[in-house]
Short mmCIF file of C-alpha atoms in Angstrom, two decimals:
data_model
loop_
_atom_site.label_atom_id
_atom_site.label_comp_id
_atom_site.label_asym_id
_atom_site.label_seq_id
_atom_site.Cartn_x
_atom_site.Cartn_y
_atom_site.Cartn_z
CA MET A 1 90.83 88.18 62.30
CA LYS A 2 94.66 88.04 62.23
CA ARG A 3 96.03 86.22 65.27
CA PRO A 4 99.02 87.92 66.98
CA SER A 5 101.98 85.74 67.91
CA CYS A 6 103.14 87.49 71.09
CA ILE A 7 101.75 90.23 73.34
CA MET A 8 104.08 92.17 75.65
CA HIS A 9 102.54 94.13 78.53
CA LEU A 10 104.56 96.89 80.18
CA ALA A 11 102.96 98.13 83.41
CA MET A 12 104.15 100.67 85.96
CA TYR A 13 102.52 98.79 88.82
CA SER A 14 104.20 97.89 92.10
CA SER A 15 101.46 98.07 94.73
CA ASN A 16 101.65 95.95 97.87
CA TYR A 17 98.49 94.14 96.82
CA PRO A 18 97.72 92.60 93.42
CA GLY A 19 94.16 93.93 93.22
CA ASN A 20 92.03 93.52 90.13
CA PHE A 21 94.72 94.75 87.76
CA ILE A 22 97.16 91.89 88.37
CA ALA A 23 94.28 89.39 88.47
CA SER A 24 93.17 90.70 85.06
CA LEU A 25 96.66 90.43 83.59
CA ALA A 26 97.04 86.87 84.91
CA ASN A 27 93.68 85.90 83.41
CA LEU A 28 94.58 87.48 80.06
CA CYS A 29 97.95 85.75 80.07
CA GLY A 30 96.23 82.36 80.49
CA TYR A 31 93.62 83.25 77.86
CA LEU A 32 96.30 84.16 75.32
CA GLN A 33 98.40 81.08 76.05
CA ASN A 34 95.36 78.84 75.59
CA ALA A 35 94.87 80.51 72.20
CA GLY A 36 98.46 79.80 71.24
CA VAL A 37 99.66 83.37 71.77
CA ALA A 38 102.75 84.07 73.88
CA CYS A 39 102.36 86.64 76.66
CA ILE A 40 105.17 88.60 78.34
CA LEU A 41 104.54 90.75 81.43
CA GLY A 42 107.02 93.57 82.04
CA LEU A 43 106.95 95.04 85.56
CA PRO A 44 109.26 97.28 87.60
CA GLU A 45 112.22 95.34 88.99
CA ARG A 46 111.27 96.17 92.56
CA THR A 47 108.07 94.10 92.27
CA LYS A 48 110.21 90.95 92.67
CA ILE A 49 109.73 91.28 96.44
CA ARG A 50 105.93 91.17 96.14
CA GLU A 51 104.14 87.90 96.87
CA TRP A 52 101.90 88.45 93.87
CA HIS A 53 104.97 88.57 91.61
CA SER A 54 105.89 85.03 92.69
CA SER A 55 102.28 83.98 92.22
CA LEU A 56 102.29 85.27 88.63
CA CYS A 57 105.41 83.24 87.88
CA SER A 58 103.97 80.11 89.50
CA GLN A 59 100.88 80.46 87.28
CA GLY A 60 103.09 80.19 84.22
CA CYS A 61 103.28 83.89 83.34
CA ARG A 62 106.63 85.02 81.94
CA VAL A 63 107.56 88.13 83.93
CA ILE A 64 110.48 90.36 82.91
CA PRO A 65 112.04 93.24 84.89
CA LEU A 66 111.75 96.86 83.76
CA PRO A 67 113.39 100.01 85.17
CA ASN A 68 111.90 101.20 88.44
CA PRO A 69 110.01 104.49 88.91
CA GLY A 70 112.43 107.41 88.68
CA ALA A 71 114.59 105.77 86.03
CA SER A 72 115.48 107.91 83.03
CA LYS A 73 113.36 107.64 79.92
CA LEU A 74 116.51 106.71 78.01
CA SER A 75 117.14 103.67 80.21
CA CYS A 76 113.50 102.66 79.73
CA VAL A 77 113.85 102.97 75.94
CA ARG A 78 117.00 100.83 75.95
CA ARG A 79 115.44 98.12 78.09
CA ILE A 80 112.19 97.98 76.09
CA ARG A 81 114.12 97.85 72.81
CA GLU A 82 116.14 94.90 74.18
CA CYS A 83 112.86 93.14 75.07
CA ILE A 84 111.38 93.77 71.62
CA LEU A 85 114.48 92.32 69.95
CA GLN A 86 114.53 89.33 72.29
CA TYR A 87 110.83 88.38 72.34
CA ARG A 88 109.66 89.87 69.02
CA PRO A 89 106.14 90.82 70.20
CA THR A 90 103.34 91.54 67.74
CA VAL A 91 101.86 94.08 70.16
CA VAL A 92 103.47 96.14 72.95
CA HIS A 93 100.72 97.14 75.38
CA THR A 94 101.56 99.72 78.08
CA HIS A 95 99.62 100.54 81.26
CA PHE A 96 99.66 103.58 83.58
CA THR A 97 101.52 105.95 81.18
CA TYR A 98 105.10 105.67 82.56
CA TYR A 99 106.34 103.41 79.78
CA ASP A 100 104.16 104.96 77.04
CA ILE A 101 106.72 107.19 75.37
CA PRO A 102 109.69 104.81 75.87
CA ALA A 103 107.69 101.98 74.26
CA ALA A 104 106.73 104.11 71.25
CA VAL A 105 110.32 105.28 70.77
CA ALA A 106 111.77 101.79 71.29
CA ALA A 107 109.42 100.39 68.63
CA LEU A 108 110.75 102.93 66.13
CA LEU A 109 114.34 101.92 66.90
CA VAL A 110 114.00 98.37 65.56
CA ARG A 111 113.89 97.44 61.90
CA ARG A 112 110.48 97.60 60.27
CA SER A 113 110.06 93.82 60.00
CA LEU A 114 110.28 93.56 63.82
CA ARG A 115 108.26 96.68 64.64
CA PRO A 116 105.25 95.89 66.87
CA ARG A 117 101.93 97.68 67.20
CA VAL A 118 102.08 99.92 70.26
CA VAL A 119 99.00 100.33 72.47
CA TRP A 120 98.76 102.89 75.28
CA HIS A 121 96.17 101.85 77.87
CA ARG A 122 94.83 104.73 79.97
CA HIS A 123 93.32 103.69 83.29
CA SER A 124 92.75 106.92 85.19
CA ASP A 125 92.26 110.67 85.15
CA VAL A 126 94.58 112.56 87.51
CA GLY A 127 92.27 115.57 87.36
CA GLU A 128 94.76 118.07 85.91
CA LYS A 129 93.48 120.79 83.58
CA ILE A 130 94.85 120.42 80.04
CA VAL A 131 96.15 123.97 79.63
CA GLY A 132 99.47 125.72 79.09
CA VAL A 133 102.56 123.51 79.37
CA LYS A 134 100.40 120.47 80.11
CA ARG A 135 98.55 121.03 76.83
CA LEU A 136 101.82 121.33 74.91
CA ARG A 137 103.23 118.14 76.46
CA CYS A 138 100.05 116.24 75.57
CA LEU A 139 100.16 117.42 71.95
CA ILE A 140 103.82 116.41 71.59
CA LYS A 141 103.07 113.02 73.11
CA HIS A 142 99.99 112.23 71.00
CA ARG A 143 100.61 114.07 67.73
CA ILE A 144 104.36 113.51 67.34
CA ILE A 145 105.76 110.67 69.47
CA GLY A 146 102.54 108.67 69.50
CA ARG A 147 101.23 109.41 66.03
CA HIS A 148 101.22 105.69 65.13
CA VAL A 149 100.02 104.50 68.54
CA GLU A 150 96.61 102.94 69.28
CA HIS A 151 94.77 103.64 72.51
CA LEU A 152 92.65 101.73 74.99
CA ALA A 153 90.46 103.57 77.50
CA VAL A 154 88.71 102.04 80.50
CA SER A 155 85.60 104.21 80.10
CA GLU A 156 83.91 106.71 77.82
CA SER A 157 85.09 109.52 80.09
CA ILE A 158 88.71 108.45 79.64
CA ARG A 159 88.18 108.31 75.87
CA SER A 160 86.97 111.93 76.03
CA LEU A 161 90.03 112.83 78.11
CA LEU A 162 92.36 111.30 75.51
CA VAL A 163 90.62 113.24 72.73
CA ALA A 164 91.01 116.44 74.75
CA GLU A 165 94.73 115.67 75.11
CA GLY A 166 95.09 115.33 71.35
CA ALA A 167 94.66 111.62 70.60
CA PRO A 168 92.58 110.88 67.45
CA ARG A 169 89.16 109.54 68.43
CA SER A 170 89.37 107.02 65.58
CA LYS A 171 92.34 105.36 67.30
CA ILE A 172 90.71 104.94 70.71
CA CYS A 173 88.88 101.80 71.82
CA VAL A 174 86.94 101.50 75.07
CA ILE A 175 87.25 98.26 77.02
CA GLU A 176 85.83 98.47 80.53
CA ASN A 177 87.90 96.91 83.29
CA GLY A 178 87.42 93.35 84.45
CA ILE A 179 86.84 92.37 88.08
CA ASP A 180 88.15 89.24 89.77
CA PHE A 181 84.92 88.26 91.49
CA SER A 182 86.43 85.00 92.75
CA ARG A 183 88.05 86.96 95.57
CA ILE A 184 84.73 88.41 96.75
CA HIS A 185 83.17 86.11 99.33
CA VAL A 186 81.36 87.79 102.21
CA THR A 187 80.69 85.58 105.25
CA VAL A 188 78.95 85.83 108.60
CA GLU A 189 82.14 84.82 110.40
CA ALA A 190 84.22 87.49 108.66
CA ARG A 191 81.54 90.05 109.51
CA ARG A 192 81.60 89.07 113.17
CA ASN A 193 85.40 89.20 113.36
CA ILE A 194 85.92 92.53 111.67
CA ARG A 195 83.05 94.18 113.52
CA ALA A 196 84.79 93.12 116.74
CA GLU A 197 88.04 94.66 115.43
CA TRP A 198 86.19 97.90 114.66
CA HIS A 199 84.30 97.79 118.00
CA ILE A 200 81.00 98.13 116.12
CA PRO A 201 77.87 96.14 117.13
CA GLU A 202 76.87 93.54 114.54
CA ASN A 203 73.39 94.99 114.00
CA ASP A 204 74.46 98.60 113.44
CA CYS A 205 74.64 99.97 109.90
CA VAL A 206 78.15 100.46 108.46
CA PHE A 207 78.93 102.66 105.46
CA LEU A 208 82.30 101.70 103.95
CA MET A 209 84.54 103.75 101.69
CA PHE A 210 88.13 103.48 100.43
CA GLY A 211 90.18 106.55 101.22
CA TRP A 212 93.89 105.96 100.68
CA GLN A 213 93.80 108.94 98.29
CA PRO A 214 91.63 111.00 100.63
CA VAL A 215 91.15 114.15 98.55
CA VAL A 216 90.51 112.35 95.26
CA LYS A 217 88.24 109.81 96.95
CA GLY A 218 86.18 112.55 98.61
CA VAL A 219 86.77 111.54 102.23
CA ASP A 220 85.90 115.06 103.42
CA VAL A 221 82.61 114.98 101.49
CA ALA A 222 81.65 111.63 103.03
CA VAL A 223 82.53 112.71 106.57
CA ASN A 224 80.53 115.93 106.19
CA ALA A 225 77.53 113.93 104.94
CA PHE A 226 77.87 111.32 107.67
CA SER A 227 78.04 114.00 110.38
CA GLN A 228 74.61 115.21 109.24
CA ILE A 229 72.88 111.82 109.44
CA ARG A 230 74.68 110.68 112.61
CA LYS A 231 72.67 113.27 114.52
CA GLN A 232 69.46 111.41 113.61
CA TYR A 233 70.71 107.83 113.38
CA ASN A 234 73.20 107.09 116.13
CA ARG A 235 73.46 103.41 115.23
CA CYS A 236 75.34 104.01 112.00
CA TRP A 237 79.07 104.20 111.32
CA LEU A 238 81.42 105.37 108.58
CA VAL A 239 84.43 103.09 108.12
CA ILE A 240 87.23 104.47 105.94
CA ALA A 241 89.90 102.08 104.67
CA GLY A 242 92.97 104.27 104.48
CA GLU A 243 96.48 105.08 105.60
CA GLU A 244 98.37 107.83 107.42
CA LYS A 245 97.48 110.51 104.88
CA THR A 246 93.81 109.65 105.44
CA LYS A 247 94.20 110.24 109.17
CA HIS A 248 96.14 113.42 108.45
CA LEU A 249 93.35 114.84 106.28
CA LEU A 250 90.76 114.02 108.93
CA SER A 251 92.76 115.68 111.71
CA GLU A 252 93.31 118.73 109.50
CA ARG A 253 89.75 119.14 108.22
CA PHE A 254 87.91 117.83 111.30
CA PRO A 255 89.83 118.72 114.48
CA GLY A 256 89.00 116.35 117.30
CA GLU A 257 87.43 112.92 116.99
CA VAL A 258 84.49 112.64 114.61
CA ASP A 259 81.73 110.62 116.26
CA GLY A 260 81.07 107.32 114.47
CA VAL A 261 84.00 107.51 112.02
CA VAL A 262 86.50 104.63 112.07
CA VAL A 263 89.72 104.53 110.00
CA THR A 264 90.81 100.97 109.30
CA SER A 265 93.90 99.65 107.55
CA THR A 266 93.88 98.44 103.97
CA ARG A 267 94.29 94.70 103.58
CA PRO A 268 94.86 92.12 100.84
CA GLU A 269 91.58 90.31 101.56
CA VAL A 270 89.11 93.00 100.53
CA SER A 271 86.22 90.61 101.26
CA GLU A 272 86.80 91.20 104.97
CA LEU A 273 85.90 94.86 104.49
CA TYR A 274 82.81 94.09 102.42
CA SER A 275 81.72 91.47 104.97
CA GLY A 276 81.75 94.09 107.72
CA ALA A 277 79.89 96.70 105.68
CA ASP A 278 76.24 97.21 104.78
CA VAL A 279 76.58 99.97 102.16
CA PHE A 280 79.56 101.06 100.02
CA ILE A 281 80.21 104.74 99.24
CA SER A 282 82.23 106.04 96.27
CA ALA A 283 82.51 109.79 96.86
CA SER A 284 85.31 110.37 94.34
CA ARG A 285 85.94 113.73 92.75
CA THR A 286 87.45 112.05 89.71
CA GLU A 287 87.78 108.47 88.46
CA GLY A 288 88.91 106.69 85.34
CA PHE A 289 86.93 103.56 86.14
CA SER A 290 85.99 102.64 89.69
CA TYR A 291 87.10 99.07 90.32
CA ALA A 292 85.91 99.32 93.91
CA ALA A 293 82.37 100.50 93.13
CA VAL A 294 81.77 97.68 90.64
CA GLU A 295 83.36 95.16 92.97
CA ALA A 296 81.18 96.36 95.84
CA ALA A 297 78.02 96.30 93.68
CA TYR A 298 78.55 92.54 93.37
CA CYS A 299 77.76 92.10 97.06
CA ARG A 300 76.56 95.36 98.64
CA PRO A 301 74.35 98.40 97.92
CA VAL A 302 76.38 101.26 96.42
CA ILE A 303 76.11 105.05 96.62
CA ALA A 304 78.30 106.85 94.07
CA SER A 305 79.11 110.41 93.08
CA ASP A 306 77.62 111.09 89.66
CA ILE A 307 80.86 111.94 87.85
CA ALA A 308 82.07 111.05 84.36
CA GLY A 309 84.22 108.21 85.73
CA THR A 310 81.20 106.43 87.23
CA ASP A 311 78.93 106.70 84.19
CA HIS A 312 79.19 102.91 83.70
CA LEU A 313 77.46 102.40 87.06
CA HIS A 314 74.21 103.78 85.59
CA ASP A 315 73.86 100.44 83.79
CA ILE A 316 73.73 98.59 87.12
CA PRO A 317 70.15 98.76 88.48
CA GLY A 318 70.02 99.70 92.14
CA VAL A 319 73.09 101.96 92.41
CA ARG A 320 72.21 105.29 94.05
CA PHE A 321 73.85 108.52 92.89
CA PHE A 322 74.49 111.90 94.48
CA ARG A 323 75.74 115.22 93.15
CA PRO A 324 79.56 115.39 93.14
CA GLU A 325 81.14 117.09 96.18
CA ASP A 326 77.66 117.74 97.62
CA ALA A 327 77.56 116.46 101.20
CA GLN A 328 73.85 117.21 101.59
CA SER A 329 73.01 115.18 98.47
CA LEU A 330 75.12 112.27 99.76
CA ALA A 331 73.48 112.51 103.20
CA ALA A 332 70.06 112.15 101.54
CA ARG A 333 71.13 108.93 99.79
CA MET A 334 72.60 107.59 103.03
CA ALA A 335 69.36 108.39 104.86
CA GLU A 336 67.42 106.41 102.21
CA CYS A 337 69.54 103.38 103.02
CA LEU A 338 69.02 103.84 106.76
CA ILE A 339 65.25 104.04 106.37
CA SER A 340 65.29 100.54 104.86
CA PHE A 341 67.68 99.25 107.52
CA GLY A 342 66.27 97.46 110.53
CA PRO A 343 65.71 94.07 112.16
CA GLY A 344 65.64 91.52 109.32
CA GLN A 345 65.87 94.31 106.75
CA LYS A 346 68.71 95.73 104.72
CA PRO A 347 69.03 98.03 101.69
CA THR A 348 68.69 96.11 98.44
CA ALA A 349 71.95 95.38 96.63
CA PRO A 350 72.21 95.23 92.81
CA ASP A 351 71.75 91.86 91.09
CA PRO A 352 75.19 90.15 91.25
CA ASN A 353 74.50 88.28 88.00
CA VAL A 354 74.17 91.57 86.10
CA VAL A 355 77.48 92.76 87.53
CA LEU A 356 79.21 89.43 86.88
CA HIS A 357 78.05 89.23 83.26
CA ARG A 358 79.37 92.66 82.33
CA TYR A 359 82.55 92.94 84.35
CA SER A 360 84.16 89.50 84.65
CA VAL A 361 87.89 89.17 83.91
CA ASP A 362 86.97 86.52 81.31
CA ARG A 363 84.95 89.10 79.37
CA TRP A 364 87.82 91.58 79.68
CA SER A 365 90.32 89.04 78.32
CA SER A 366 88.00 88.19 75.43
CA CYS A 367 87.64 91.88 74.50
CA CYS A 368 91.41 92.41 74.62
CA PHE A 369 91.96 89.35 72.41
CA GLU A 370 89.45 90.70 69.89
CA PHE A 371 91.25 94.04 69.93
CA TYR A 372 94.65 92.42 69.32
CA GLY A 373 93.30 90.45 66.38
CA ASN A 374 91.96 93.52 64.63
CA SER A 375 94.73 94.90 62.45
CA ASP A 376 92.58 97.40 60.51
CA GLY A 377 92.17 99.85 63.38
CA PRO A 378 90.52 99.92 66.79
CA VAL A 379 87.40 97.94 67.40
CA HIS A 380 84.96 98.85 70.16
CA PRO A 381 84.13 95.67 72.05
CA ARG A 382 81.18 95.96 74.37
CA PRO A 383 79.66 93.40 76.73
#
C-alpha cells in the first residue's frame, strides 16, 4: 500500500451545528496525522464564525478558507489551484458536490508532477430525475470533466445513482458514514427536563422524528400515520425537530392544531432529543445515508421507510420498516411499538454494540485511509 503524503478535503458545509460530518473529518484528520500524513480541511470562509470551526483548529486541524456558496466556479478553481500549489496534496477529496468540478479542473491546471488524485464524495440523493438537461449535465460532468476522477459513495444506493449519472462503476467505492457515538448519552435527568419543556408526561410514549426538510423527511406521512393511532392510544405523542418551514408545511397540509403533535427546535446536543423520546421515526422519501437513523438505533428503537437510502439499516437487527410514503403501513409499525409499551416495559432497541462496531468514526477513518493508500483503483472497504 502506497502511503499518501497529504490529503486535502474540500467541503461545502457551513451548518450551524457540526453534526457527524465534522466529527468524522476531525477524527480522520487525527488518524492521518498519527500515520504521518498531513491533512488540510478546506471550508467556506463564512464558517469562521461557527464555534465548531474554532474547535477544529484547537484540535490541531489545519483549516483553510474556500469561496462561499454563490461564488463563481472560476473563483473556486483559482482558489483550489492556489491551495494545490501551496500544500501539494496527494489526494484532493471533495464533499457535497459544490467543489467537485472546480477541484477536477484545478488539478488539471498544475504541472503533472504536482497533480493530485481527485475524489468526489457523494453523500446524498436530491431526488431529481436524471432526464433531459439534467442527464446532459451529468454526462458532461462524469464523462468529460471528471473522466480521471475517483468516487466515494456513502451507500449502495448512492453508487447506483452515480452509475445512472454516468460515472464508471469500476471507479466507485462505497464507504458507509461514520457516527460520533461519543455525543450520544441519554439520561434520566435530560428526559425529565425536555419532557417538561414539551409539556409531555414522563410515562407517555414519544415518537421522535427530524423534519427540518419536511417534504424530503416525510413529515406529512408521519403526521397522517400518527393521527390514525392517536385515536386509539391517547397517551402517545409525535415530536418533530424542525424549523419554520416545518411549521409552515404542517399549517398548510393540516389546518388547525394536530392533536399530540409537538414541533421542537433543533439543538446542538442531539442527546437531549433522544433522551426525551421512546421511538425514532425515519419517514424519508429519499436518503443518501441516514445519519440520524443509525445514530438513533444506538439508543432507541427505530422505524424506517424501506427506501434505497436505508438499505444499510436491514443489517441492524430490531429496526422496523414500513412501505415508503404509506401512512397506514407506518401506523401499523407504530402500533406494534405501543403494544409493547407500558409500566416497566418499552419497545426493544437494537444492540448498541452491533451499531457501534459497524458505524464508528474510527472504522470510517480506517476505511478512508485504506482507500487513499490504494493507487491501483478503488477498493471496497467493508466493516
